[in-house]
Amino acid sequence: MINLVIFDLDGTLVNSVYDLADSVNFVLRENGYPTHETEEFYYFVGNGTRKLCERALPEDKRTDAEIDRIHEQFLKRYAKNYLNKTVLYDGINETVNSLVDREVKCAVASNKTDIFTKEIIDKLFGSGVFSVVIGKREGYATKPDPKIVFEILERTETQKQNAIFVGDSDVDIKTAHNAGLVAVGCLWGFRTYDELFEAGAEYIIEKPAELLEILQEGISYDEL
């Protein structure tokens, strides 16, 4: 029986691409670099904000020193603008609250900086909805390393056969599988059906409410 659902954040729970794009493009513009269309950021995100800045820089400028410099400026800009346009996806709030009402714990595992992850969840969902919320922390491995999942399992006292992972990218699918969890890919996020399918998602859903249907039908790890 599934009693824990672990969610990715960006592209899964919230549409944050506009705020991310605005802050990165602001910093690029300030430093004389070319900017990018919002749609390009769908493939820049997923591996943390430093990697986001690296991907946004011209290839010949991607030195460690320059990436660090641009990333530091981005963090300062984003800290003031991370909730200007970021919103919950349609149906997410209802689905998460339905899970909680059914006594299914919910958690967040994100590669976004930990403080931003926690503040976004707290401000858009309210406190106490998610049992555990973890973002990127210094000295800790990021997804697709499974350690973040193992920590959530331990803190919620959940066996892996009683948990699933929901995300919108191949990074999330790989994270789930690296931890030995069933992966649910969502199509309302930043990536495509082909990416989720090729990554090996056991389920691919178009609307958040379909997650409730999957759990209602039941998931057996023995059959996967």
CSV table of C-alpha atoms in Angstrom, one decimal:
chain,number,residue,atom,x,y,z
A,1,MET,CA,0.0,0.0,0.0
A,2,ILE,CA,1.4,3.4,-0.9
A,3,ASN,CA,1.4,5.8,2.0
A,4,LEU,CA,4.0,8.3,0.8
A,5,VAL,CA,4.2,10.3,-2.4
A,6,ILE,CA,7.5,12.2,-3.0
A,7,PHE,CA,7.1,15.1,-5.5
A,8,ASP,CA,9.6,17.1,-7.5
A,9,LEU,CA,9.0,20.8,-7.2
A,10,ASP,CA,9.7,22.8,-10.4
A,11,GLY,CA,7.6,21.5,-13.3
A,12,THR,CA,5.7,19.2,-11.0
A,13,LEU,CA,4.1,21.1,-8.2
A,14,VAL,CA,4.8,24.6,-9.4
A,15,ASN,CA,5.3,26.4,-12.7
A,16,SER,CA,8.4,28.5,-11.8
A,17,VAL,CA,9.9,28.9,-15.3
A,18,TYR,CA,9.0,32.5,-15.7
A,19,ASP,CA,10.6,33.7,-12.5
A,20,LEU,CA,13.7,31.6,-13.2
A,21,ALA,CA,13.9,32.9,-16.8
A,22,ASP,CA,13.4,36.5,-15.7
A,23,SER,CA,16.1,36.4,-13.0
A,24,VAL,CA,18.7,34.6,-15.2
A,25,ASN,CA,18.0,36.8,-18.2
A,26,PHE,CA,18.3,39.9,-16.0
A,27,VAL,CA,21.8,38.8,-14.8
A,28,LEU,CA,22.9,37.8,-18.3
A,29,ARG,CA,21.8,41.2,-19.6
A,30,GLU,CA,23.6,43.0,-16.8
A,31,ASN,CA,26.8,41.2,-17.8
A,32,GLY,CA,26.5,41.8,-21.5
A,33,TYR,CA,25.5,38.2,-22.4
A,34,PRO,CA,22.7,37.2,-24.8
A,35,THR,CA,19.4,36.3,-23.2
A,36,HIS,CA,17.1,33.3,-23.9
A,37,GLU,CA,13.5,32.7,-24.7
A,38,THR,CA,11.4,31.3,-21.8
A,39,GLU,CA,10.9,28.0,-23.6
A,40,GLU,CA,14.6,27.4,-23.6
A,41,PHE,CA,14.6,27.3,-19.8
A,42,TYR,CA,12.5,24.1,-19.9
A,43,TYR,CA,15.7,22.3,-20.6
A,44,PHE,CA,18.0,24.5,-18.6
A,45,VAL,CA,16.3,23.6,-15.3
A,46,GLY,CA,16.3,20.3,-13.4
A,47,ASN,CA,19.9,20.0,-12.0
A,48,GLY,CA,20.0,22.9,-9.6
A,49,THR,CA,20.5,26.6,-10.1
A,50,ARG,CA,24.2,26.5,-10.6
A,51,LYS,CA,23.7,24.2,-13.6
A,52,LEU,CA,20.9,26.4,-14.7
A,53,CYS,CA,23.3,29.4,-14.9
A,54,GLU,CA,26.0,27.3,-16.6
A,55,ARG,CA,23.6,26.2,-19.3
A,56,ALA,CA,22.4,29.8,-19.9
A,57,LEU,CA,25.9,31.1,-20.4
A,58,PRO,CA,27.6,31.1,-23.8
A,59,GLU,CA,29.7,27.9,-24.1
A,60,ASP,CA,33.0,29.7,-24.3
A,61,LYS,CA,32.2,31.5,-21.0
A,62,ARG,CA,31.4,28.4,-18.9
A,63,THR,CA,34.5,28.5,-16.6
A,64,ASP,CA,34.0,27.6,-13.0
A,65,ALA,CA,34.8,31.1,-11.9
A,66,GLU,CA,32.3,32.7,-14.3
A,67,ILE,CA,29.6,30.2,-13.5
A,68,ASP,CA,30.1,30.9,-9.8
A,69,ARG,CA,30.0,34.7,-10.3
A,70,ILE,CA,26.8,34.6,-12.4
A,71,HIS,CA,25.2,32.1,-10.1
A,72,GLU,CA,25.9,34.4,-7.1
A,73,GLN,CA,24.2,37.3,-8.9
A,74,PHE,CA,21.3,35.1,-9.9
A,75,LEU,CA,20.7,34.0,-6.3
A,76,LYS,CA,20.5,37.6,-5.1
A,77,ARG,CA,18.1,38.5,-7.9
A,78,TYR,CA,16.0,35.4,-7.6
A,79,ALA,CA,15.7,35.9,-3.8
A,80,LYS,CA,13.7,39.0,-4.5
A,81,ASN,CA,11.6,37.7,-7.4
A,82,TYR,CA,11.0,34.0,-6.9
A,83,LEU,CA,7.3,34.3,-6.3
A,84,ASN,CA,6.4,37.0,-8.8
A,85,LYS,CA,5.0,34.6,-11.4
A,86,THR,CA,5.4,31.2,-9.8
A,87,VAL,CA,2.1,29.4,-9.3
A,88,LEU,CA,0.7,25.9,-8.5
A,89,TYR,CA,-0.3,23.9,-11.5
A,90,ASP,CA,-4.0,23.4,-12.0
A,91,GLY,CA,-5.3,20.6,-9.8
A,92,ILE,CA,-2.2,20.2,-7.8
A,93,ASN,CA,-3.5,21.8,-4.6
A,94,GLU,CA,-6.6,19.6,-4.7
A,95,THR,CA,-4.6,16.4,-5.4
A,96,VAL,CA,-2.1,17.0,-2.6
A,97,ASN,CA,-4.9,17.8,-0.1
A,98,SER,CA,-6.8,14.7,-1.2
A,99,LEU,CA,-3.7,12.6,-0.5
A,100,VAL,CA,-3.3,14.1,2.9
A,101,ASP,CA,-7.0,13.6,3.6
A,102,ARG,CA,-6.5,9.9,2.8
A,103,GLU,CA,-3.6,9.8,5.3
A,104,VAL,CA,-1.0,9.5,2.5
A,105,LYS,CA,2.1,11.5,3.4
A,106,CYS,CA,3.5,14.0,0.9
A,107,ALA,CA,7.1,15.1,0.6
A,108,VAL,CA,9.2,17.3,-1.7
A,109,ALA,CA,12.6,16.4,-3.1
A,110,SER,CA,14.1,19.2,-5.3
A,111,ASN,CA,17.3,20.3,-6.8
A,112,LYS,CA,16.3,23.9,-6.2
A,113,THR,CA,18.2,25.6,-3.3
A,114,ASP,CA,16.7,24.4,0.0
A,115,ILE,CA,15.6,27.8,1.3
A,116,PHE,CA,13.7,28.6,-1.9
A,117,THR,CA,12.1,25.2,-1.9
A,118,LYS,CA,10.9,25.5,1.6
A,119,GLU,CA,9.6,29.1,1.2
A,120,ILE,CA,7.8,28.3,-2.0
A,121,ILE,CA,6.0,25.3,-0.5
A,122,ASP,CA,5.2,27.2,2.7
A,123,LYS,CA,3.8,30.2,0.8
A,124,LEU,CA,1.8,28.4,-1.9
A,125,PHE,CA,0.6,25.4,0.1
A,126,GLY,CA,0.7,26.6,3.7
A,127,SER,CA,2.7,25.0,6.5
A,128,GLY,CA,2.1,21.4,7.6
A,129,VAL,CA,0.8,20.0,4.3
A,130,PHE,CA,4.1,18.2,3.4
A,131,SER,CA,5.7,15.9,5.9
A,132,VAL,CA,9.3,16.6,4.6
A,133,VAL,CA,10.5,19.3,2.2
A,134,ILE,CA,14.2,19.1,1.0
A,135,GLY,CA,16.0,21.2,-1.6
A,136,LYS,CA,19.6,21.4,-2.6
A,137,ARG,CA,22.0,21.8,0.4
A,138,GLU,CA,25.7,22.4,0.5
A,139,GLY,CA,27.6,19.1,0.9
A,140,TYR,CA,24.7,16.9,-0.1
A,141,ALA,CA,24.3,15.1,-3.4
A,142,THR,CA,21.6,16.2,-5.8
A,143,LYS,CA,19.1,14.2,-7.8
A,144,PRO,CA,19.4,11.8,-9.6
A,145,ASP,CA,21.5,10.6,-6.6
A,146,PRO,CA,19.0,8.7,-4.4
A,147,LYS,CA,20.2,9.9,-1.0
A,148,ILE,CA,17.5,12.6,-0.8
A,149,VAL,CA,14.9,9.9,-1.3
A,150,PHE,CA,16.5,7.7,1.4
A,151,GLU,CA,16.5,10.6,3.8
A,152,ILE,CA,12.8,11.2,3.2
A,153,LEU,CA,12.0,7.6,3.6
A,154,GLU,CA,13.9,7.5,6.9
A,155,ARG,CA,12.3,10.7,8.2
A,156,THR,CA,8.8,9.5,7.4
A,157,GLU,CA,9.5,6.0,8.6
A,158,THR,CA,8.4,4.6,5.3
A,159,GLN,CA,9.6,1.5,3.4
A,160,LYS,CA,10.4,2.0,-0.2
A,161,GLN,CA,7.7,-0.4,-1.4
A,162,ASN,CA,5.2,2.0,0.2
A,163,ALA,CA,6.4,5.1,-1.7
A,164,ILE,CA,6.3,6.5,-5.2
A,165,PHE,CA,8.1,9.4,-6.8
A,166,VAL,CA,6.4,12.0,-9.1
A,167,GLY,CA,8.3,14.3,-11.4
A,168,ASP,CA,8.4,15.9,-14.8
A,169,SER,CA,11.9,15.0,-16.1
A,170,ASP,CA,14.3,12.2,-16.7
A,171,VAL,CA,16.2,13.4,-13.7
A,172,ASP,CA,13.2,12.5,-11.5
A,173,ILE,CA,12.6,9.2,-13.1
A,174,LYS,CA,16.3,8.2,-12.6
A,175,THR,CA,16.1,9.4,-9.0
A,176,ALA,CA,13.1,7.2,-8.4
A,177,HIS,CA,14.8,4.2,-10.0
A,178,ASN,CA,18.1,4.8,-8.3
A,179,ALA,CA,16.2,4.6,-5.0
A,180,GLY,CA,14.2,1.6,-6.0
A,181,LEU,CA,10.9,3.4,-6.3
A,182,VAL,CA,8.1,3.4,-8.9
A,183,ALA,CA,8.3,6.6,-11.0
A,184,VAL,CA,5.3,8.6,-12.1
A,185,GLY,CA,6.0,11.1,-14.9
A,186,CYS,CA,3.8,14.2,-15.3
A,187,LEU,CA,3.1,15.8,-18.7
A,188,TRP,CA,2.0,19.2,-17.4
A,189,GLY,CA,5.6,20.2,-16.5
A,190,PHE,CA,8.7,21.2,-18.5
A,191,ARG,CA,9.5,18.0,-20.4
A,192,THR,CA,8.0,15.6,-23.0
A,193,TYR,CA,6.3,12.3,-23.1
A,194,ASP,CA,9.2,10.8,-25.0
A,195,GLU,CA,11.7,11.9,-22.4
A,196,LEU,CA,9.7,10.3,-19.6
A,197,PHE,CA,9.0,7.2,-21.5
A,198,GLU,CA,12.6,6.7,-22.5
A,199,ALA,CA,13.7,7.2,-18.9
A,200,GLY,CA,11.5,4.3,-18.0
A,201,ALA,CA,8.6,5.9,-16.0
A,202,GLU,CA,6.2,3.2,-14.9
A,203,TYR,CA,3.3,5.7,-15.2
A,204,ILE,CA,2.9,8.8,-17.2
A,205,ILE,CA,-0.1,11.1,-16.4
A,206,GLU,CA,-1.6,14.2,-18.0
A,207,LYS,CA,-3.5,15.6,-15.0
A,208,PRO,CA,-2.7,15.6,-11.2
A,209,ALA,CA,-6.0,13.9,-10.4
A,210,GLU,CA,-4.8,10.8,-12.3
A,211,LEU,CA,-2.4,10.2,-9.5
A,212,LEU,CA,-5.3,9.5,-7.2
A,213,GLU,CA,-6.7,7.0,-9.7
A,214,ILE,CA,-3.3,5.2,-9.8
A,215,LEU,CA,-3.2,4.9,-6.1
A,216,GLN,CA,-6.9,3.8,-6.0
A,217,GLU,CA,-6.1,1.0,-8.5
A,218,GLY,CA,-3.1,0.0,-6.4
A,219,ILE,CA,0.6,-0.4,-7.1
A,220,SER,CA,2.4,-3.6,-6.6
A,221,TYR,CA,6.2,-3.5,-6.5
A,222,ASP,CA,6.3,-7.2,-7.0
A,223,GLU,CA,4.8,-6.8,-10.5
A,224,LEU,CA,7.3,-4.2,-11.7
